[in-house]
Amino acid sequence: MATAVKTTTTPFEGQKPGTSGLRKRVVVFQQPHYTENFVQAIFTAMPAPGPQGATVVVGGDGRFYMKDVVQKIISIGAANGVARFIIGQNGILSTPAASAVIRKRKADGGIILTASHNPGGPDNDFGIKYNMRNGGPAPESVTDAIYRATLSIAEYKTTTGFSSVDLAAVGEQRFDGFVVEIVDPVEDYVELIKSIFDFDQIRRFRQANPQFTLLFDALNGVTGPYGRRIFVEELGFPESCLDQCTPLEDFGGSHPDPNLTYAHRLVERVAKERISLGAASDGDGDRNMVISHDWFVTPSDSVALIAHHAADCIPYFKASGGLRGLARSMPTSCAIDRVAAQKGLECFEVPTGWKFFGNLMDAGRLSICGEESFGTGSDHIREKDGIWAIVAWLNIIAYASQTTPSTNISVRSLMLDFYATYGRNYFTRYDYEEVDAAGATLMVDRLRGLGPDLVGKAFGGFVVAKLDDFEYTDPIDNSISKKQGVRVIFADSSRIIFRLSGTGSQGATVRIYIEKYDDKLFDQETQLALKPLVDAALEISKLEEYTGRSEPTVIT
């Protein structure tokens, strides 16, 4: 007979969830009581009516320690009254798929085990985050409640009297007082994606254009099985279009982050094999990169181009009468703003963190949104969705080829056509990872105080018009988010933004975002076009003086 028992514990410092949950090194989570404390805090803070009788979705990206934590969640959740757990087979659920399952099954919430694009394995990162019943990340009110619970915790509950759950066996396993349902991690998500896009049109395009090649790299993350099912089994691309599509606990020793630095294997193959559309997703499947042998699509441009075409060619939006609104995170380039202005749509600028888009979607005011950190998505779920973005590109290419059959449609041609309509927002991001947190904080504090002294000064021909620290008032619930990034805005609308990121597991990551608009020259090399602003950013911030870093870890 299953019985709930209590274990005495004491709080741990630093269990404050960030924008994407709690992320720490695996060895931190493996400390006695550490994971149990945080999971108990989630159930303690679970919004009303709480865990009693609740249905909770559980899954993750397959990284090391995930299966152990799934078992802990079942034990602690059942002891707190959870009636049904819906868990991906072998614990696997991509973050977008988890959101889809929560929404389809009308679950009361979900716990996703991922550190997203951070490395995995015994010496690397692990993470736990809580998603709400709308399928989206918990808002600050809930993550703050979870944190408060970690500070005051004196005991956690576990369930004794049952053996560990067989995570490989699809179907229901009944225990005394609760049910565990193991589901195919791919099925519900693929069903949703097929209802959004025109798979028939993509198949016809593939058959009519055998020279068109696709290469999808899952970076040994969770989306390998999703990619195989969609690109090979459903759309008919050859098995050779898949690379690194077996989920591995350590992601093959690589960094599962889809950018030009960490997805270098994809970048090299796309160039060497002259691939028409190359794409990658990250560890948990919510990010994406799109590239071709002759063009790299920035995430800012990708979401803007999808928004430009969506109402014409994507059935999901055609059936709903078009787009309701567009949005971007504050550091993301303003390309999507120009699309919104031309199409007469609302456009929202929100802080970094997908949860800020959720309120707008739930209120019916947002259809498509994106973050420059390789996150793109729509209101079909409440998470960003890497596979969704890649299939959107396939749908747009297929549609454009059908409507202009005499034109050789490519990633490059689509982007140049887009720039001809809207102009180009040149954009780059410099990441300085795992820098000393104290020095980085001092740097940002100094920047915040520069406003009056900096306005009117010129840097490489760019005159500062404004410096502020971005603050956002949610138009739906009127909640206020302060200190979301220091913005230096120039007279010509160019921008430099400085942020400390909360997605790493140790130290601090300084991100510098640089943007310049040009309505005449569309085909410049990005780093060359932005070099005066890059130099200005380093001069204004005194980054090397405060962090000791002379070169970024990653340039995007």
XYZ file of C-alpha atoms in Angstrom, residues 94 104 130 148 174 235 270 276 314 423 431 494 498 548:
14
model
C 10.397 18.224 -25.870
C -4.596 19.013 -25.147
C 7.163 24.521 -13.821
C 9.544 31.598 -0.950
C -2.133 2.140 -11.554
C 7.086 14.758 -45.551
C 25.508 23.021 -45.277
C 19.154 24.364 -49.642
C -0.051 28.707 -43.334
C 14.672 47.332 -45.395
C 27.940 36.620 -25.551
C 20.323 52.077 -34.060
C 23.352 45.235 -22.433
C 38.700 40.766 -18.014
